[in-house]
Amino acid sequence: MGRGRVQLKRIENKISRQVTFSKRRSGLLKKANEISVLCDAEVALIVFSTKGKLFEYSTESSMERILERYERYSYAEKRLSGSGPGQQDNWSLEHPKLVSRIELLQRNIKHYVGEDLDSLSLRELQTLEQQLDAALRRIRTRKNQVMHESIAELRKKEKTLQEQNSLLAKQIKENDKIVMERLHLIQRSSALVLSEPAPGSVPVPSLAAGLPV
């Protein structure tokens, strides 16, 4: 015979309820991680115990980013549904949520800079560490990308300068050649002018012309 369907209801025994909560919470966090990894989904999970203790899980994109995305999505849905007579009441309800959201962001900022860590549990500290590690990896990746882009840009400029220098050297060499050709031409012209007799001058007879043969 198959097992009958178990009816879900509140566990009356406090100890059993706490044990079940601990087991189910761990399983829920595990499932959230699995769907995040297997399906490449952004997952945010928030659980409060009966004592008000917070347990949360988020993907590497961080809880804040997912909650901000959820807020934008919810706001867009409300805008699409249109504003009615109860719109003012909705804004009144949104105000406490925004205040809580601001307080959460301020508290998380302190945690990210290493402040007010005494109130965090081991699980919360591990989650914070994972978020910081993920952020550090993204920062290093972006830094390496910027460095490679800067190096590529510098090499491009270096190549351009080398080409410009080669062109200038070629032009200087050509100019030097032209100058030397002009100097040779001037020297040849000067030599021809000096070797020709002046107009109207009497040529000087050679001393050998007056000797008897």
mmCIF file of C-alpha atoms in Angstrom:
data_model
loop_
_atom_site.group_PDB
_atom_site.id
_atom_site.type_symbol
_atom_site.label_atom_id
_atom_site.label_comp_id
_atom_site.label_asym_id
_atom_site.label_seq_id
_atom_site.Cartn_x
_atom_site.Cartn_y
_atom_site.Cartn_z
ATOM 1 C CA MET A 1 0.000 0.000 0.000
ATOM 2 C CA GLY A 2 1.191 3.491 -0.839
ATOM 3 C CA ARG A 3 1.678 6.094 1.764
ATOM 4 C CA GLY A 4 -1.175 8.458 2.296
ATOM 5 C CA ARG A 5 -0.842 12.149 1.749
ATOM 6 C CA VAL A 6 0.492 13.881 4.849
ATOM 7 C CA GLN A 7 -1.568 16.843 5.922
ATOM 8 C CA LEU A 8 0.502 19.960 6.502
ATOM 9 C CA LYS A 9 -0.199 21.703 9.745
ATOM 10 C CA ARG A 10 1.662 23.553 12.444
ATOM 11 C CA ILE A 11 3.932 21.404 14.600
ATOM 12 C CA GLU A 12 2.835 21.866 18.155
ATOM 13 C CA ASN A 13 5.957 20.548 19.849
ATOM 14 C CA LYS A 14 8.423 23.434 20.083
ATOM 15 C CA ILE A 15 11.565 21.317 19.851
ATOM 16 C CA SER A 16 10.264 19.302 16.917
ATOM 17 C CA ARG A 17 9.176 22.510 15.220
ATOM 18 C CA GLN A 18 12.647 24.002 15.631
ATOM 19 C CA VAL A 19 14.361 20.852 14.312
ATOM 20 C CA THR A 20 12.018 20.710 11.335
ATOM 21 C CA PHE A 21 12.597 24.408 10.636
ATOM 22 C CA SER A 22 16.371 23.908 10.667
ATOM 23 C CA LYS A 23 16.195 20.923 8.294
ATOM 24 C CA ARG A 24 13.675 22.493 5.903
ATOM 25 C CA ARG A 25 15.574 25.769 5.908
ATOM 26 C CA SER A 26 18.806 24.041 4.921
ATOM 27 C CA GLY A 27 16.985 22.139 2.184
ATOM 28 C CA LEU A 28 15.346 25.325 0.929
ATOM 29 C CA LEU A 29 18.687 27.138 0.759
ATOM 30 C CA LYS A 30 20.197 24.171 -1.054
ATOM 31 C CA LYS A 31 17.362 24.140 -3.601
ATOM 32 C CA ALA A 32 17.729 27.889 -4.124
ATOM 33 C CA ASN A 33 21.432 27.428 -4.826
ATOM 34 C CA GLU A 34 20.729 24.528 -7.193
ATOM 35 C CA ILE A 35 18.191 26.423 -9.304
ATOM 36 C CA SER A 36 20.587 29.373 -9.409
ATOM 37 C CA VAL A 37 23.509 27.277 -10.656
ATOM 38 C CA LEU A 38 21.620 24.874 -12.930
ATOM 39 C CA CYS A 39 19.314 27.416 -14.561
ATOM 40 C CA ASP A 40 21.510 30.540 -14.370
ATOM 41 C CA ALA A 41 18.703 32.302 -12.509
ATOM 42 C CA GLU A 42 18.867 35.212 -10.119
ATOM 43 C CA VAL A 43 17.491 33.949 -6.822
ATOM 44 C CA ALA A 44 16.769 35.803 -3.613
ATOM 45 C CA LEU A 45 15.467 33.901 -0.603
ATOM 46 C CA ILE A 46 14.467 35.525 2.691
ATOM 47 C CA VAL A 47 13.326 33.527 5.727
ATOM 48 C CA PHE A 48 12.473 34.796 9.201
ATOM 49 C CA SER A 49 12.277 32.331 12.055
ATOM 50 C CA THR A 50 9.598 32.518 14.731
ATOM 51 C CA LYS A 51 12.112 34.418 16.864
ATOM 52 C CA GLY A 52 12.611 36.976 14.102
ATOM 53 C CA LYS A 53 16.050 35.750 13.054
ATOM 54 C CA LEU A 54 16.851 36.430 9.416
ATOM 55 C CA PHE A 55 18.129 33.764 7.025
ATOM 56 C CA GLU A 56 18.807 34.725 3.444
ATOM 57 C CA TYR A 57 20.380 33.487 0.229
ATOM 58 C CA SER A 58 21.161 35.319 -2.967
ATOM 59 C CA THR A 59 23.122 34.679 -6.111
ATOM 60 C CA GLU A 60 26.372 36.451 -6.876
ATOM 61 C CA SER A 61 24.426 39.453 -8.186
ATOM 62 C CA SER A 62 23.671 40.187 -4.478
ATOM 63 C CA MET A 63 20.437 40.482 -2.548
ATOM 64 C CA GLU A 64 20.292 44.270 -2.946
ATOM 65 C CA ARG A 65 20.459 44.134 -6.718
ATOM 66 C CA ILE A 66 17.716 41.505 -6.926
ATOM 67 C CA LEU A 67 15.480 43.435 -4.533
ATOM 68 C CA GLU A 68 16.018 46.618 -6.523
ATOM 69 C CA ARG A 69 15.056 44.746 -9.665
ATOM 70 C CA TYR A 70 11.955 43.436 -7.918
ATOM 71 C CA GLU A 71 11.029 46.940 -6.764
ATOM 72 C CA ARG A 72 11.389 48.299 -10.307
ATOM 73 C CA TYR A 73 9.329 45.445 -11.691
ATOM 74 C CA SER A 74 6.592 45.926 -9.088
ATOM 75 C CA TYR A 75 6.573 49.676 -9.695
ATOM 76 C CA ALA A 76 6.265 49.156 -13.451
ATOM 77 C CA GLU A 77 3.397 46.712 -12.912
ATOM 78 C CA LYS A 78 1.568 49.253 -10.766
ATOM 79 C CA ARG A 79 2.107 51.973 -13.356
ATOM 80 C CA LEU A 80 0.694 49.718 -16.076
ATOM 81 C CA SER A 81 -2.358 48.933 -13.954
ATOM 82 C CA GLY A 82 -3.130 52.667 -13.847
ATOM 83 C CA SER A 83 -3.836 55.044 -11.006
ATOM 84 C CA GLY A 84 -7.197 54.987 -9.321
ATOM 85 C CA PRO A 85 -8.826 56.434 -6.204
ATOM 86 C CA GLY A 86 -6.695 54.181 -4.032
ATOM 87 C CA GLN A 87 -3.400 55.380 -5.509
ATOM 88 C CA GLN A 88 -2.765 57.749 -2.600
ATOM 89 C CA ASP A 89 -3.306 54.890 -0.161
ATOM 90 C CA ASN A 90 -0.809 52.812 -2.114
ATOM 91 C CA TRP A 91 1.804 55.536 -1.796
ATOM 92 C CA SER A 92 1.133 55.679 1.946
ATOM 93 C CA LEU A 93 1.796 51.963 2.135
ATOM 94 C CA GLU A 94 4.943 52.305 0.050
ATOM 95 C CA HIS A 95 6.527 54.850 2.406
ATOM 96 C CA PRO A 96 7.286 52.413 5.275
ATOM 97 C CA LYS A 97 8.670 49.947 2.737
ATOM 98 C CA LEU A 98 10.985 52.588 1.333
ATOM 99 C CA VAL A 99 12.141 53.567 4.802
ATOM 100 C CA SER A 100 12.887 49.920 5.608
ATOM 101 C CA ARG A 101 14.662 49.572 2.310
ATOM 102 C CA ILE A 102 16.880 52.568 3.046
ATOM 103 C CA GLU A 103 17.711 51.211 6.485
ATOM 104 C CA LEU A 104 18.606 47.848 4.947
ATOM 105 C CA LEU A 105 20.881 49.480 2.402
ATOM 106 C CA GLN A 106 22.597 51.567 5.061
ATOM 107 C CA ARG A 107 23.126 48.496 7.223
ATOM 108 C CA ASN A 108 24.513 46.523 4.279
ATOM 109 C CA ILE A 109 26.885 49.356 3.375
ATOM 110 C CA LYS A 110 28.292 49.204 6.901
ATOM 111 C CA HIS A 111 28.686 45.445 6.594
ATOM 112 C CA TYR A 112 30.521 45.810 3.272
ATOM 113 C CA VAL A 113 33.089 48.116 4.864
ATOM 114 C CA GLY A 114 33.523 45.804 7.863
ATOM 115 C CA GLU A 115 31.394 47.643 10.411
ATOM 116 C CA ASP A 116 28.639 46.367 12.749
ATOM 117 C CA LEU A 117 29.516 42.714 12.169
ATOM 118 C CA ASP A 118 28.819 41.553 15.724
ATOM 119 C CA SER A 119 25.109 41.058 15.042
ATOM 120 C CA LEU A 120 25.711 38.743 12.065
ATOM 121 C CA SER A 121 25.474 34.981 12.370
ATOM 122 C CA LEU A 122 27.953 32.537 10.869
ATOM 123 C CA ARG A 123 25.690 31.980 7.866
ATOM 124 C CA GLU A 124 25.298 35.723 7.337
ATOM 125 C CA LEU A 125 29.052 36.236 7.590
ATOM 126 C CA GLN A 126 29.622 33.473 5.045
ATOM 127 C CA THR A 127 27.086 35.057 2.690
ATOM 128 C CA LEU A 128 28.727 38.454 3.122
ATOM 129 C CA GLU A 129 32.125 36.917 2.437
ATOM 130 C CA GLN A 130 30.806 35.278 -0.755
ATOM 131 C CA GLN A 131 29.328 38.570 -1.930
ATOM 132 C CA LEU A 132 32.577 40.422 -1.267
ATOM 133 C CA ASP A 133 34.588 37.700 -3.023
ATOM 134 C CA ALA A 134 32.263 37.902 -6.024
ATOM 135 C CA ALA A 135 32.513 41.690 -6.053
ATOM 136 C CA LEU A 136 36.303 41.474 -5.785
ATOM 137 C CA ARG A 137 36.416 39.062 -8.729
ATOM 138 C CA ARG A 138 34.318 41.437 -10.818
ATOM 139 C CA ILE A 139 36.540 44.360 -9.819
ATOM 140 C CA ARG A 140 39.690 42.434 -10.741
ATOM 141 C CA THR A 141 38.177 41.331 -14.043
ATOM 142 C CA ARG A 142 37.232 44.916 -14.894
ATOM 143 C CA LYS A 143 40.657 46.168 -13.764
ATOM 144 C CA ASN A 144 42.424 43.638 -15.996
ATOM 145 C CA GLN A 145 40.158 44.577 -18.880
ATOM 146 C CA VAL A 146 40.933 48.279 -18.422
ATOM 147 C CA MET A 147 44.658 47.513 -18.167
ATOM 148 C CA HIS A 148 44.594 45.454 -21.382
ATOM 149 C CA GLU A 149 42.654 48.198 -23.152
ATOM 150 C CA SER A 150 45.147 50.811 -21.928
ATOM 151 C CA ILE A 151 48.109 48.688 -23.055
ATOM 152 C CA ALA A 152 46.503 48.152 -26.460
ATOM 153 C CA GLU A 153 45.884 51.884 -26.791
ATOM 154 C CA LEU A 154 49.480 52.677 -25.821
ATOM 155 C CA ARG A 155 50.804 50.154 -28.343
ATOM 156 C CA LYS A 156 48.586 51.692 -30.991
ATOM 157 C CA LYS A 157 49.950 55.154 -30.182
ATOM 158 C CA GLU A 158 53.506 53.775 -30.165
ATOM 159 C CA LYS A 159 52.998 52.267 -33.618
ATOM 160 C CA THR A 160 51.573 55.549 -34.895
ATOM 161 C CA LEU A 161 54.560 57.474 -33.498
ATOM 162 C CA GLN A 162 56.992 54.996 -35.071
ATOM 163 C CA GLU A 163 55.284 55.401 -38.441
ATOM 164 C CA GLN A 164 55.422 59.183 -38.089
ATOM 165 C CA ASN A 165 59.107 59.037 -37.112
ATOM 166 C CA SER A 166 59.883 56.793 -40.097
ATOM 167 C CA LEU A 167 58.083 59.210 -42.398
ATOM 168 C CA LEU A 168 59.956 62.195 -40.948
ATOM 169 C CA ALA A 169 63.291 60.369 -41.270
ATOM 170 C CA LYS A 170 62.506 59.584 -44.911
ATOM 171 C CA GLN A 171 61.584 63.202 -45.607
ATOM 172 C CA ILE A 172 64.765 64.442 -43.907
ATOM 173 C CA LYS A 173 66.851 62.027 -45.983
ATOM 174 C CA GLU A 174 65.187 63.174 -49.186
ATOM 175 C CA ASN A 175 65.704 66.834 -48.211
ATOM 176 C CA ASP A 176 69.383 66.156 -47.459
ATOM 177 C CA LYS A 177 69.743 64.545 -50.883
ATOM 178 C CA ILE A 178 68.159 67.540 -52.593
ATOM 179 C CA VAL A 179 70.398 69.935 -50.665
ATOM 180 C CA MET A 180 73.530 67.967 -51.605
ATOM 181 C CA GLU A 181 72.508 67.891 -55.270
ATOM 182 C CA ARG A 182 72.009 71.645 -55.222
ATOM 183 C CA LEU A 183 75.407 72.157 -53.547
ATOM 184 C CA HIS A 184 77.113 70.038 -56.241
ATOM 185 C CA LEU A 185 75.311 71.996 -58.918
ATOM 186 C CA ILE A 186 76.423 75.318 -57.376
ATOM 187 C CA GLN A 187 80.014 74.088 -57.080
ATOM 188 C CA ARG A 188 80.068 72.982 -60.735
ATOM 189 C CA SER A 189 78.599 76.275 -61.837
ATOM 190 C CA SER A 190 81.198 78.188 -59.821
ATOM 191 C CA ALA A 191 84.044 76.144 -61.334
ATOM 192 C CA LEU A 192 82.813 76.822 -64.886
ATOM 193 C CA VAL A 193 82.579 80.555 -64.243
ATOM 194 C CA LEU A 194 86.127 80.696 -62.894
ATOM 195 C CA SER A 195 87.555 78.718 -65.842
ATOM 196 C CA GLU A 196 86.052 80.946 -68.591
ATOM 197 C CA PRO A 197 87.998 84.198 -69.628
ATOM 198 C CA ALA A 198 86.383 87.492 -68.995
ATOM 199 C CA PRO A 199 84.892 89.270 -72.046
ATOM 200 C CA GLY A 200 87.461 91.676 -73.809
ATOM 201 C CA SER A 201 90.492 90.317 -72.016
ATOM 202 C CA VAL A 202 93.754 89.500 -73.975
ATOM 203 C CA PRO A 203 94.935 85.974 -73.527
ATOM 204 C CA VAL A 204 98.411 85.717 -71.972
ATOM 205 C CA PRO A 205 100.880 83.980 -74.316
ATOM 206 C CA SER A 206 102.625 80.969 -73.111
ATOM 207 C CA LEU A 207 106.332 81.240 -72.299
ATOM 208 C CA ALA A 208 107.052 78.284 -74.472
ATOM 209 C CA ALA A 209 105.632 80.035 -77.543
ATOM 210 C CA GLY A 210 108.659 82.420 -77.897
ATOM 211 C CA LEU A 211 111.350 79.778 -77.787
ATOM 212 C CA PRO A 212 113.003 78.610 -81.046
ATOM 213 C CA VAL A 213 112.291 75.197 -82.204
#
